[in-house]
Coordinates of C-alpha atoms in Angstrom, one line a residue:
Chain P
X1308 CA 245.5 118.3 169.5
X1309 CA 243.1 116.1 171.5
X1310 CA 244.3 112.6 171.8
X1311 CA 242.5 109.6 173.2
X1312 CA 243.4 106.0 173.8
X1313 CA 241.7 105.2 170.5
X1314 CA 244.3 107.1 168.6
X1315 CA 247.2 104.9 169.7
X1316 CA 248.3 102.9 166.7
X1317 CA 246.8 99.4 167.1
X1318 CA 249.3 96.6 166.5
X1319 CA 248.5 93.0 165.8
X1320 CA 251.2 91.7 168.1
X1321 CA 253.0 93.6 170.8
X1322 CA 256.1 91.8 171.9
X1323 CA 258.9 94.2 172.1
X1324 CA 262.5 93.6 173.1
X1325 CA 265.1 96.3 173.7
X1326 CA 265.4 97.9 170.3
X1327 CA 269.1 98.4 170.6
X1328 CA 269.7 94.7 171.3
X1329 CA 267.7 93.7 168.3
X1330 CA 269.5 96.1 166.0
X1331 CA 272.9 94.6 167.1
X1332 CA 271.7 91.1 166.4
X1333 CA 270.8 92.0 162.8
X1334 CA 274.2 91.8 161.0
X1335 CA 273.0 93.2 157.7
X1336 CA 271.5 96.3 159.4
X1337 CA 274.8 96.9 161.2
X1338 CA 276.9 96.4 158.1
X1339 CA 274.6 98.6 155.9
X1340 CA 274.4 101.2 158.6
X1341 CA 278.1 101.5 159.0
X1342 CA 278.6 101.7 155.2
X1343 CA 275.9 104.4 155.0
X1344 CA 277.4 106.4 157.8
X1345 CA 280.8 106.3 156.1
X1346 CA 279.3 107.4 152.8
X1347 CA 277.2 110.2 154.2
X1348 CA 280.2 111.3 156.3
X1349 CA 282.4 111.6 153.2
X1350 CA 279.7 113.5 151.3
X1351 CA 278.9 115.9 154.1
X1352 CA 282.6 116.5 154.9
X1353 CA 283.6 116.7 151.2
X1354 CA 284.8 120.4 151.5
X1355 CA 287.0 119.4 154.5
X1356 CA 288.3 116.1 153.2
X1357 CA 288.9 116.7 149.5
X1358 CA 292.5 117.5 148.8
X1359 CA 291.6 119.6 145.7
X1360 CA 288.7 121.7 144.5
X1361 CA 286.4 119.5 142.3
X1362 CA 286.7 121.7 139.3
X1363 CA 290.4 122.7 139.8
X1364 CA 292.1 122.0 136.5
X1365 CA 295.8 121.2 136.1
X1366 CA 296.6 120.8 132.5
X1367 CA 300.2 119.7 133.3
X1368 CA 298.9 116.6 135.1
X1369 CA 296.1 115.2 133.1
X1370 CA 295.1 111.5 132.9
X1371 CA 297.5 110.6 135.6
X1372 CA 297.2 107.1 137.2
X1373 CA 296.5 106.8 140.9
X1374 CA 299.4 108.1 143.1
X1375 CA 300.2 109.5 146.5
X1376 CA 299.4 113.0 145.2
X1377 CA 296.2 112.0 143.4
X1378 CA 294.7 109.0 145.2
X1379 CA 292.5 108.0 142.3
X1380 CA 294.4 109.8 139.5
X1381 CA 293.3 112.8 137.4
X1382 CA 290.9 113.1 134.5
X1383 CA 291.4 114.6 131.0
X1384 CA 291.5 118.1 132.4
X1385 CA 293.8 117.3 135.3
X1386 CA 291.1 117.4 137.9
X1387 CA 291.5 115.2 141.0
X1388 CA 289.2 112.2 140.6
X1389 CA 289.0 111.5 144.4
X1390 CA 287.8 115.1 145.1
X1391 CA 285.3 114.9 142.3
X1392 CA 284.1 111.5 143.5
X1393 CA 283.1 112.8 147.0
X1394 CA 281.7 116.0 145.7
X1395 CA 279.6 114.0 143.3
X1396 CA 278.4 111.8 146.2
X1397 CA 277.2 115.1 147.7
X1398 CA 275.1 116.1 144.7
X1399 CA 273.9 112.6 143.7
X1400 CA 272.9 111.6 147.2
X1401 CA 271.2 114.9 148.0
X1402 CA 269.1 114.6 144.8
X1403 CA 268.4 111.0 145.5
X1404 CA 266.9 111.7 148.9
X1405 CA 265.0 114.9 147.8
X1406 CA 263.5 113.2 144.7
X1407 CA 262.2 110.4 146.8
X1408 CA 260.2 112.4 149.3
X1409 CA 257.1 113.4 147.3
X1410 CA 256.8 110.0 145.4
X1411 CA 257.0 108.2 148.7
X1412 CA 254.3 110.2 150.4
X1413 CA 251.9 110.1 147.4
X1414 CA 252.5 106.5 146.7
X1415 CA 251.9 105.3 150.3
X1416 CA 248.8 107.5 150.6
X1417 CA 247.3 106.4 147.3
X1418 CA 248.0 102.8 148.0
X1419 CA 246.3 103.0 151.4
X1420 CA 243.3 104.7 149.8
X1421 CA 243.0 102.0 147.1
X1422 CA 243.5 99.2 149.5
X1423 CA 241.2 100.5 152.2
X1424 CA 238.3 101.7 150.1
X1425 CA 238.6 99.1 147.4
X1426 CA 235.8 99.2 144.7
X1427 CA 236.0 102.1 142.3
X1428 CA 238.7 104.0 144.1
X1429 CA 240.9 100.9 143.8
X1430 CA 239.9 100.4 140.1
X1431 CA 240.8 104.0 139.2
X1432 CA 244.1 104.0 141.0
X1433 CA 245.0 100.5 139.6
X1434 CA 244.2 101.6 136.1
X1435 CA 246.5 104.6 136.4
X1436 CA 249.3 102.3 137.9
X1437 CA 248.8 99.8 135.1
X1438 CA 249.1 102.5 132.5
X1439 CA 252.4 103.8 133.9
X1440 CA 253.8 100.3 134.3
X1441 CA 253.2 99.6 130.6
X1442 CA 255.9 102.2 129.7
X1443 CA 259.4 100.8 130.2
X1444 CA 260.9 102.7 133.2
X1445 CA 263.9 104.1 131.4
X1446 CA 261.8 105.1 128.3
X1447 CA 259.5 107.2 130.4
X1448 CA 262.3 108.6 132.6
X1449 CA 264.3 109.6 129.5
X1450 CA 261.4 111.2 127.7
X1451 CA 260.1 113.1 130.8
X1452 CA 263.5 114.2 131.9
X1453 CA 264.3 115.5 128.5
X1454 CA 260.9 117.2 128.1
X1455 CA 261.0 118.9 131.4
X1456 CA 264.4 120.3 130.7
X1457 CA 267.7 118.6 131.5
X1458 CA 269.1 119.2 135.0
X1459 CA 267.9 118.7 138.5
X1460 CA 264.4 120.1 137.9
X1461 CA 263.9 117.4 135.2
X1462 CA 264.9 114.7 137.6
X1463 CA 262.4 115.9 140.3
X1464 CA 259.5 116.2 137.9
X1465 CA 260.3 112.7 136.4
X1466 CA 260.2 111.0 139.8
X1467 CA 257.1 112.9 141.0
X1468 CA 255.4 111.5 137.9
X1469 CA 256.6 107.9 138.0
X1470 CA 258.2 107.2 141.4
X1471 CA 255.1 106.7 143.5
X1472 CA 253.9 103.5 141.8
X1473 CA 256.2 101.1 143.7
X1474 CA 255.0 102.4 147.0
X1475 CA 251.3 102.4 146.0
X1476 CA 251.5 98.8 145.0
X1477 CA 253.0 97.7 148.3
X1478 CA 250.7 99.7 150.6
X1479 CA 247.7 98.8 148.5
X1480 CA 248.2 95.1 149.0
X1481 CA 248.9 95.5 152.7
X1482 CA 246.0 97.8 153.4
X1483 CA 243.6 95.5 151.5
X1484 CA 244.7 92.6 153.8
X1485 CA 244.5 94.6 157.0
X1486 CA 241.0 95.8 156.0
X1487 CA 239.7 92.3 156.5
X1488 CA 241.2 92.0 160.0
X1489 CA 239.3 92.5 163.3
X1490 CA 241.1 95.5 164.6
X1491 CA 240.2 97.6 161.6
X1492 CA 236.6 96.4 161.9
X1493 CA 236.5 97.3 165.5
X1494 CA 237.8 100.8 164.7
X1495 CA 235.0 101.1 162.2
X1496 CA 232.4 100.0 164.7
X1497 CA 233.7 102.7 167.1
X1498 CA 232.7 105.2 164.4
X1499 CA 236.1 106.4 163.4
X1500 CA 236.2 108.1 160.1
X1501 CA 238.0 106.6 157.1
X1502 CA 240.7 109.2 157.0
X1503 CA 241.4 108.8 160.7
X1504 CA 241.6 105.0 160.4
X1505 CA 243.9 105.4 157.4
X1506 CA 246.3 107.9 159.0
X1507 CA 246.2 106.8 162.6
X1508 CA 245.9 103.0 162.4
X1509 CA 246.7 101.8 158.9
X1510 CA 249.7 104.1 158.3
X1511 CA 251.8 102.8 161.3
X1512 CA 251.3 99.3 160.1
X1513 CA 252.1 99.7 156.4
X1514 CA 255.0 102.1 157.0
X1515 CA 257.7 99.5 158.0
X1516 CA 257.2 97.6 154.8
X1517 CA 257.1 100.8 152.7
X1518 CA 260.4 101.9 154.3
X1519 CA 262.0 98.6 153.4
X1520 CA 260.9 99.1 149.8
X1521 CA 262.1 102.7 150.0
X1522 CA 265.7 101.5 150.6
X1523 CA 265.7 99.3 147.4
X1524 CA 263.9 102.0 145.5
X1525 CA 266.5 104.6 146.4
X1526 CA 269.1 102.3 144.7
X1527 CA 267.0 102.3 141.6
X1528 CA 266.5 106.0 141.7
X1529 CA 270.3 106.6 142.2
X1530 CA 271.0 104.4 139.2
X1531 CA 268.5 106.3 137.2
X1532 CA 270.0 109.7 138.2
X1533 CA 273.4 108.4 137.2
X1534 CA 272.1 107.0 133.9
X1535 CA 270.5 110.3 133.0
X1536 CA 273.8 112.0 133.8
X1537 CA 275.6 109.5 131.6
X1538 CA 273.2 110.2 128.8
X1539 CA 273.7 113.9 129.2
X1540 CA 270.1 114.8 130.3
X1541 CA 270.7 114.6 134.1
X1542 CA 272.7 116.7 136.5
X1543 CA 274.4 119.4 134.3
X1544 CA 278.1 120.1 134.5
X1545 CA 280.0 121.7 136.2
X1546 CA 278.1 120.1 139.2
X1547 CA 280.1 116.8 139.7
X1548 CA 278.0 113.7 139.2
X1549 CA 279.0 110.0 139.0
X1550 CA 277.1 109.5 135.7
X1551 CA 278.9 112.3 133.9
X1552 CA 282.2 111.2 135.3
X1553 CA 281.6 107.7 133.8
X1554 CA 280.6 109.3 130.4
X1555 CA 283.6 111.6 130.4
X1556 CA 285.9 108.6 131.1
X1557 CA 284.5 106.5 128.3
X1558 CA 286.7 108.1 125.6
X1559 CA 289.8 107.2 127.6
X1560 CA 288.7 103.6 128.5
X1561 CA 291.7 102.1 126.7
X1562 CA 294.3 104.3 128.5
X1563 CA 292.7 105.4 131.7
X1564 CA 290.1 102.8 132.6
X1565 CA 289.8 103.9 136.2
X1566 CA 288.1 107.1 135.2
X1567 CA 284.9 105.2 134.3
X1568 CA 285.4 102.3 136.6
X1569 CA 285.8 104.2 139.9
X1570 CA 282.5 106.3 139.9
X1571 CA 280.6 103.1 139.0
X1572 CA 282.1 101.4 142.1
X1573 CA 280.8 104.3 144.1
X1574 CA 277.3 103.6 142.8
X1575 CA 277.6 99.9 143.5
X1576 CA 278.9 100.7 147.1
X1577 CA 275.9 102.9 147.7
X1578 CA 273.6 100.2 146.3
X1579 CA 275.0 97.6 148.6
X1580 CA 274.8 99.9 151.6
X1581 CA 271.1 100.7 151.0
X1582 CA 270.0 97.2 150.2
X1583 CA 271.8 95.7 153.2
X1584 CA 270.0 98.4 155.4
X1585 CA 266.7 97.5 153.7
X1586 CA 267.2 93.7 154.3
X1587 CA 268.2 94.4 157.9
X1588 CA 265.2 96.5 158.6
X1589 CA 262.9 93.9 157.0
X1590 CA 264.5 91.3 159.3
X1591 CA 264.1 93.5 162.3
X1592 CA 260.5 94.1 161.8
X1593 CA 259.7 90.5 160.9
X1594 CA 261.1 89.4 164.2
X1595 CA 259.2 92.0 166.3
Chain W
X410 CA 248.1 75.6 147.7
X411 CA 246.0 72.9 146.1
X412 CA 247.9 70.7 143.8
X413 CA 245.8 67.6 143.2
X414 CA 244.0 67.5 139.9
X415 CA 241.5 64.8 140.9
X416 CA 239.3 67.1 143.0
X417 CA 237.0 68.9 140.6
X418 CA 236.1 72.3 141.8
X419 CA 232.5 73.2 140.9
X420 CA 233.4 76.9 140.5
X421 CA 235.6 76.2 137.5
X422 CA 233.6 75.7 134.4
X423 CA 233.9 76.7 130.8
X424 CA 231.7 79.7 131.6
X425 CA 234.0 81.0 134.3
X426 CA 237.0 80.6 132.1
X427 CA 235.3 82.5 129.4
X428 CA 234.3 85.2 131.9
X429 CA 237.9 85.4 133.1
X430 CA 239.2 85.8 129.6
X431 CA 236.7 88.5 128.7
X432 CA 237.7 90.4 131.9
X433 CA 241.4 90.2 131.2
X434 CA 240.9 91.3 127.6
X435 CA 238.7 94.2 128.6
X436 CA 241.2 95.3 131.2
X437 CA 244.1 95.2 128.7
X438 CA 242.0 97.2 126.2
X439 CA 241.3 99.8 128.8
X440 CA 245.0 100.1 129.6
X441 CA 245.8 100.5 125.9
X442 CA 243.2 103.3 125.7
X443 CA 244.9 105.0 128.7
X444 CA 248.3 104.5 127.2
X445 CA 247.2 106.1 123.9
X446 CA 245.7 109.0 125.8
X447 CA 248.9 109.4 127.9
X448 CA 251.1 109.4 124.8
X449 CA 248.8 112.0 123.2
X450 CA 249.1 114.3 126.2
X451 CA 252.9 113.7 126.4
X452 CA 253.7 116.7 124.3
X453 CA 251.0 118.8 126.1
X454 CA 252.1 118.3 129.7
X455 CA 255.6 119.4 128.8
X456 CA 256.3 122.9 130.0
X457 CA 256.7 125.3 127.1
X458 CA 255.6 125.4 123.5
X459 CA 256.6 122.3 121.5
X460 CA 256.8 124.5 118.3
X461 CA 259.2 126.9 120.1
X462 CA 261.3 123.9 121.3
X463 CA 261.5 122.6 117.7
X464 CA 262.2 126.0 116.0
X465 CA 264.4 127.5 118.7
X466 CA 264.1 130.5 121.0
X467 CA 264.3 133.2 118.3
X468 CA 261.8 131.9 115.8
X469 CA 259.3 134.3 114.1
X470 CA 255.6 134.2 115.1
X471 CA 254.7 133.1 111.5
X472 CA 257.0 130.1 111.7
X473 CA 255.6 129.2 115.0
X474 CA 252.0 129.5 113.7
X475 CA 252.9 127.3 110.7
X476 CA 254.6 124.7 113.0
X477 CA 251.4 124.7 115.1
X478 CA 249.5 123.9 111.9
X479 CA 251.9 121.1 111.0
X480 CA 251.6 119.5 114.4
X481 CA 247.9 120.1 114.4
X482 CA 248.2 122.2 117.6
X483 CA 245.9 124.9 116.1
X484 CA 242.8 122.7 116.3
X485 CA 240.7 122.4 119.5
X486 CA 242.0 119.7 121.8
X487 CA 239.1 117.3 121.2
X488 CA 239.7 117.4 117.4
X489 CA 243.4 116.9 117.9
X490 CA 242.7 113.8 120.0
X491 CA 240.3 112.4 117.4
X492 CA 242.8 113.0 114.7
X493 CA 245.5 111.3 116.7
X494 CA 243.4 108.2 117.4
X495 CA 242.1 108.1 113.8
X496 CA 245.6 108.1 112.4
X497 CA 246.6 105.5 114.8
X498 CA 243.7 103.2 114.1
X499 CA 243.8 103.5 110.3
X500 CA 247.5 103.7 109.7
X501 CA 249.0 102.4 113.0
X502 CA 251.0 105.6 113.0
X503 CA 251.7 108.6 115.2
X504 CA 252.3 111.1 112.4
X505 CA 255.2 112.1 110.1
X506 CA 258.6 112.9 111.3
X507 CA 259.1 116.7 111.6
X508 CA 262.7 116.4 110.3
X509 CA 262.5 113.9 107.4
X510 CA 258.7 113.8 106.7
X511 CA 258.8 109.9 106.8
X512 CA 256.1 108.3 108.8
X513 CA 257.1 107.5 112.4
X514 CA 255.9 103.9 111.9
X515 CA 258.3 103.4 109.0
X516 CA 261.2 104.9 110.9
X517 CA 260.5 102.6 113.8
X518 CA 259.9 99.5 111.7
X519 CA 263.3 100.2 110.1
X520 CA 265.1 100.1 113.4
X521 CA 263.1 97.5 115.1
X522 CA 264.8 94.3 113.9
X523 CA 268.1 94.9 115.6
X524 CA 266.4 95.9 118.9
X525 CA 264.1 92.8 118.7
X526 CA 267.1 90.5 118.0
X527 CA 269.0 92.0 120.9
X528 CA 266.0 91.5 123.2
X529 CA 265.5 87.9 122.1
X530 CA 269.2 87.1 122.6
X531 CA 269.3 88.8 126.0
X532 CA 266.2 86.8 127.1
X533 CA 267.8 83.6 125.9
X534 CA 271.0 84.3 127.7
X535 CA 269.2 85.5 130.9
X536 CA 267.2 82.2 131.0
X537 CA 270.2 80.0 130.3
X538 CA 272.5 81.7 132.9
X539 CA 269.9 82.0 135.6
X540 CA 268.9 78.4 135.3
X541 CA 272.6 77.4 135.6
X542 CA 273.2 79.7 138.6
X543 CA 270.0 78.7 140.3
X544 CA 270.7 75.0 139.9
X545 CA 274.2 75.5 141.3
X546 CA 272.8 77.3 144.2
X547 CA 270.0 74.9 144.9
X548 CA 272.1 71.8 144.7
X549 CA 274.7 73.3 147.0
X550 CA 272.2 74.7 149.5
X551 CA 273.8 76.5 152.4
X552 CA 277.3 75.9 151.1
X553 CA 279.8 78.6 150.0
X554 CA 278.7 78.6 146.4
X555 CA 275.0 79.0 147.4
X556 CA 275.9 82.0 149.6
X557 CA 278.0 83.6 146.9
X558 CA 275.2 83.3 144.4
X559 CA 272.7 84.6 146.9
X560 CA 274.8 87.7 147.6
X561 CA 274.9 88.4 143.9
X562 CA 271.5 90.3 143.7
X563 CA 272.5 92.6 146.6
X564 CA 275.7 93.6 144.7
X565 CA 274.2 93.9 141.2
X566 CA 271.1 95.9 142.3
X567 CA 273.2 99.1 142.3
X568 CA 275.0 98.4 139.0
X569 CA 274.1 100.9 136.3
X570 CA 273.5 98.9 133.1
X571 CA 275.6 101.2 131.0
X572 CA 278.5 100.9 133.4
X573 CA 278.3 97.1 133.2
X574 CA 278.4 97.4 129.4
X575 CA 281.5 99.6 129.6
X576 CA 283.3 97.1 131.9
X577 CA 282.4 94.3 129.5
X578 CA 283.8 96.3 126.6
X579 CA 286.9 97.0 128.5
X580 CA 287.5 93.3 129.4
X581 CA 286.2 91.4 126.4
X582 CA 286.6 94.1 123.7
X583 CA 289.7 96.1 124.6
X584 CA 291.8 93.6 126.6
X585 CA 290.8 90.2 125.3
X586 CA 289.7 91.3 121.8
X587 CA 287.0 88.6 121.7
X588 CA 284.2 90.8 120.6
X589 CA 284.0 94.2 118.7
X590 CA 283.9 97.2 121.0
X591 CA 280.8 98.6 119.3
X592 CA 278.6 98.8 116.3
X593 CA 276.8 96.0 114.4
X594 CA 278.8 93.6 112.3
X595 CA 278.1 92.6 108.6
X596 CA 276.1 89.6 107.7
X597 CA 274.3 87.2 110.0
X598 CA 277.4 85.8 111.9
X599 CA 278.9 89.3 112.2
X600 CA 275.7 90.7 113.5
X601 CA 275.2 87.9 116.1
X602 CA 278.9 88.1 117.1
X603 CA 278.7 91.9 117.7
X604 CA 275.4 91.6 119.6
X605 CA 276.7 89.0 122.2
X606 CA 278.3 91.6 124.5
X607 CA 275.2 93.9 124.5
X608 CA 273.0 90.9 125.0
X609 CA 275.0 89.8 128.0
X610 CA 274.8 93.3 129.4
X611 CA 271.0 93.4 129.1
X612 CA 270.7 89.9 130.4
X613 CA 272.8 90.9 133.4
X614 CA 270.0 93.2 134.6
X615 CA 267.5 90.3 134.7
X616 CA 269.6 87.6 136.2
X617 CA 269.5 88.5 139.9
X618 CA 265.6 88.5 140.1
X619 CA 265.4 85.3 138.0
X620 CA 268.0 83.5 140.1
X621 CA 266.4 84.5 143.4
X622 CA 262.9 83.1 142.5
X623 CA 264.3 80.1 140.5
X624 CA 266.4 79.0 143.4
X625 CA 263.4 79.0 145.7
X626 CA 261.3 77.1 143.1
X627 CA 264.0 74.5 142.6
X628 CA 264.5 73.9 146.3
X629 CA 260.7 73.3 146.5
X630 CA 261.0 70.6 143.8
X631 CA 264.2 69.2 145.2
X632 CA 262.7 68.8 148.7
X633 CA 259.3 67.5 147.5
X634 CA 257.9 64.0 148.2
X635 CA 257.8 63.4 144.4
X636 CA 261.6 63.7 144.2
X637 CA 262.1 61.4 147.2
X638 CA 260.1 58.8 145.3
X639 CA 262.1 59.2 142.2
X640 CA 265.3 58.8 144.2
X641 CA 264.0 55.8 145.9
X642 CA 263.2 54.3 142.5
X643 CA 267.0 54.5 141.8
X644 CA 267.0 57.2 139.2
X645 CA 270.4 59.0 139.2
X646 CA 270.2 62.6 140.6
X647 CA 271.7 64.1 137.5
X648 CA 268.8 62.7 135.4
X649 CA 266.3 63.9 138.0
X650 CA 267.8 67.4 137.9
X651 CA 267.7 67.7 134.2
X652 CA 264.5 65.9 133.5
X653 CA 262.3 67.0 136.3
X654 CA 263.7 70.0 138.1
X655 CA 264.8 71.9 135.0
X656 CA 261.7 71.1 133.1
X657 CA 259.6 72.3 135.9
X658 CA 261.5 75.6 136.1
X659 CA 261.9 76.5 132.5
X660 CA 258.3 77.8 132.0
X661 CA 258.1 79.9 135.2
X662 CA 261.4 81.5 134.2
X663 CA 260.1 82.5 130.8
X664 CA 257.0 83.9 132.5
X665 CA 259.0 85.9 135.1
X666 CA 260.9 87.3 132.2
X667 CA 257.6 88.3 130.6
X668 CA 256.6 90.1 133.8
X669 CA 259.9 92.0 133.7
X670 CA 259.7 92.7 129.9
X671 CA 259.2 96.4 130.6
X672 CA 262.6 96.6 132.4
X673 CA 264.2 94.5 129.6
X674 CA 263.1 96.9 126.9
X675 CA 264.2 99.9 128.9
X676 CA 267.6 98.4 129.6
X677 CA 268.0 97.6 125.9
X678 CA 267.4 101.2 124.9
X679 CA 270.2 102.4 127.2
X680 CA 272.6 99.6 126.3
X681 CA 272.2 100.3 122.5
X682 CA 273.6 103.7 123.3
X683 CA 276.7 102.3 125.0
X684 CA 277.5 100.0 122.2
X685 CA 276.6 102.3 119.3
X686 CA 273.8 100.0 118.0
X687 CA 271.5 101.7 115.5
X688 CA 268.2 100.4 116.9
X689 CA 265.1 101.9 118.5
X690 CA 267.2 103.3 121.4
X691 CA 269.4 105.4 119.1
X692 CA 266.3 106.5 117.2
X693 CA 264.8 107.7 120.5
X694 CA 267.9 109.7 121.4
X695 CA 268.3 111.2 117.9
X696 CA 264.6 112.1 117.9
X697 CA 264.9 113.6 121.3
X698 CA 267.8 115.8 120.4
X699 CA 265.9 117.0 117.2
X700 CA 262.7 117.3 119.2
X701 CA 260.9 115.1 116.7
X702 CA 257.7 114.6 118.7
X703 CA 255.8 112.2 116.4
X704 CA 258.7 109.7 116.4
X705 CA 259.1 110.0 120.2
X706 CA 255.4 109.4 120.6
X707 CA 255.5 106.4 118.3
X708 CA 258.4 104.8 120.2
X709 CA 256.7 105.3 123.5
X710 CA 253.4 103.9 122.1
X711 CA 254.8 100.8 120.4
X712 CA 256.9 99.9 123.5
X713 CA 254.0 100.3 125.9
X714 CA 251.6 98.3 123.7
X715 CA 254.1 95.5 123.4
X716 CA 254.4 95.5 127.1
X717 CA 250.6 95.3 127.6
X718 CA 250.3 92.4 125.1
X719 CA 253.2 90.4 126.6
X720 CA 251.8 91.0 130.1
X721 CA 248.4 89.8 129.0
X722 CA 249.9 86.6 127.4
X723 CA 251.8 85.9 130.6
X724 CA 248.7 86.4 132.7
X725 CA 246.8 84.0 130.4
X726 CA 249.5 81.4 130.4
X727 CA 249.8 81.4 134.2
X728 CA 246.1 81.2 134.6
X729 CA 246.0 78.3 132.2
X730 CA 248.8 76.5 134.0
X731 CA 247.6 77.2 137.5
X732 CA 246.6 73.8 138.9
X733 CA 243.6 75.4 140.7
X734 CA 242.0 76.3 137.4
X735 CA 242.6 72.9 135.8
X736 CA 239.6 71.2 137.1
X737 CA 238.3 71.0 133.6
X738 CA 239.7 67.6 132.6

């Protein structure tokens, strides 16, 4: 590929410190990062760490409270809750990341198109966004997930349809404000094509903000995946999932409350980790 | 930001406000048309034949053909769309339920009161609690309480609403026995009593966003010249807080809630399921399990139109209240 000086991303200000130092001086990023590494470590190493198989039943030891043998107790079929919890982290986090890829790309791209070109392109994209936003998020998620068939495929289809809007809104606003600035005008006078300006110059400047939004959006996506699991139209058993774990535990809430409480705390933990990371990244880029 | 009302901007005239209103109304109408079209295509973008989904895998071709006829799927797509729109405009309906034959509109209207009551109670609680929390945070700026309240959104962001509901049931229903664990009570008092926990659950989802923006607004008022003047005039700070700060924040809170109405409705549908409340949410789930498409379409349509109308009202209210458009008087 031929590359010229013109293709270097133009940046409004260019004061850079050592990246490593700046990261260390952003406490929320450090805290969020450590929490995420721990979580991902547990999920990846689940087969090594987990004391039991996630679907291994032991009908002699069902609904046991937490003990040395079963750190988080056992469920109604005598399955080890801790093992199920980290195996569920594996499936839930994997789906969360995969389901976010396509919406992120389409959203960022459509937002840049709308913001950069304005006029009718913007009107059309905005009208589509407004239409989607009119439907309550959970209503549309539930209907589409059900209609496209319960299970992982349903989750992916649902978020390809509705997940891009958040990103489109952010990058649209940013691109529209950049469009009025000099460095875009100078790129235009140099005769660069619209697509090239968008991909080479606009993209690097809207990406940080989009990534910050991605962090919080992933929390929302995870909560939605878990909610679908709880409602019985998400990840299908026997694949472990925090939502189905909470739903299964609901019948035993008076006697074994930890069955429903513990998977919920796992979701909350993930949420805190991701939003701290997002806050930290936002801080970091603001200071640059 | 321009806040003075004395300066009359020549651009703001009766004409421009009329033009703004026309544009806003046109835009909302266009969105409604798109919403109707989206709902119409809802059962057509779904992979697979809806008739087969309703009748099951092993249905006879005759049964499927007759179901196609009932659903109107045997007509050309343009005619189907016209029929759908005509039915909607003349009867406000999306068709008869495939299961019971009752019109979708009636089924929804039957379930709507409980859901609406729940939404109103949740909004009320959300406003009340967020005003309280925001006031505590703003008056204790940078103290421990403020930090605790500001961490709150980070923690609650990842809380699934149904899980919050379960924890509340566990604490206030099972342990403390203050509220029933599910269902809707008899009579007005019983009904209100049984809806308090679900309403708190729904409100919980809105509080973090509301507190965050309210706190910022209150700090702006608390640190303004206007307040310094009031303090200098010897008015006690409690009175200032209640009279001026609170009054200035109540309307923005209500409007922010209007912006979030879509999330509020969505949360309510899920929470109904946790508490076993027979509202729109439970109608949605039972229609989904019976694949009752006209009812599902009806719920989606009514919810979306409600959101469009509320958003329009909020937009109009904020335009009306914006000091920059108030040059008229």
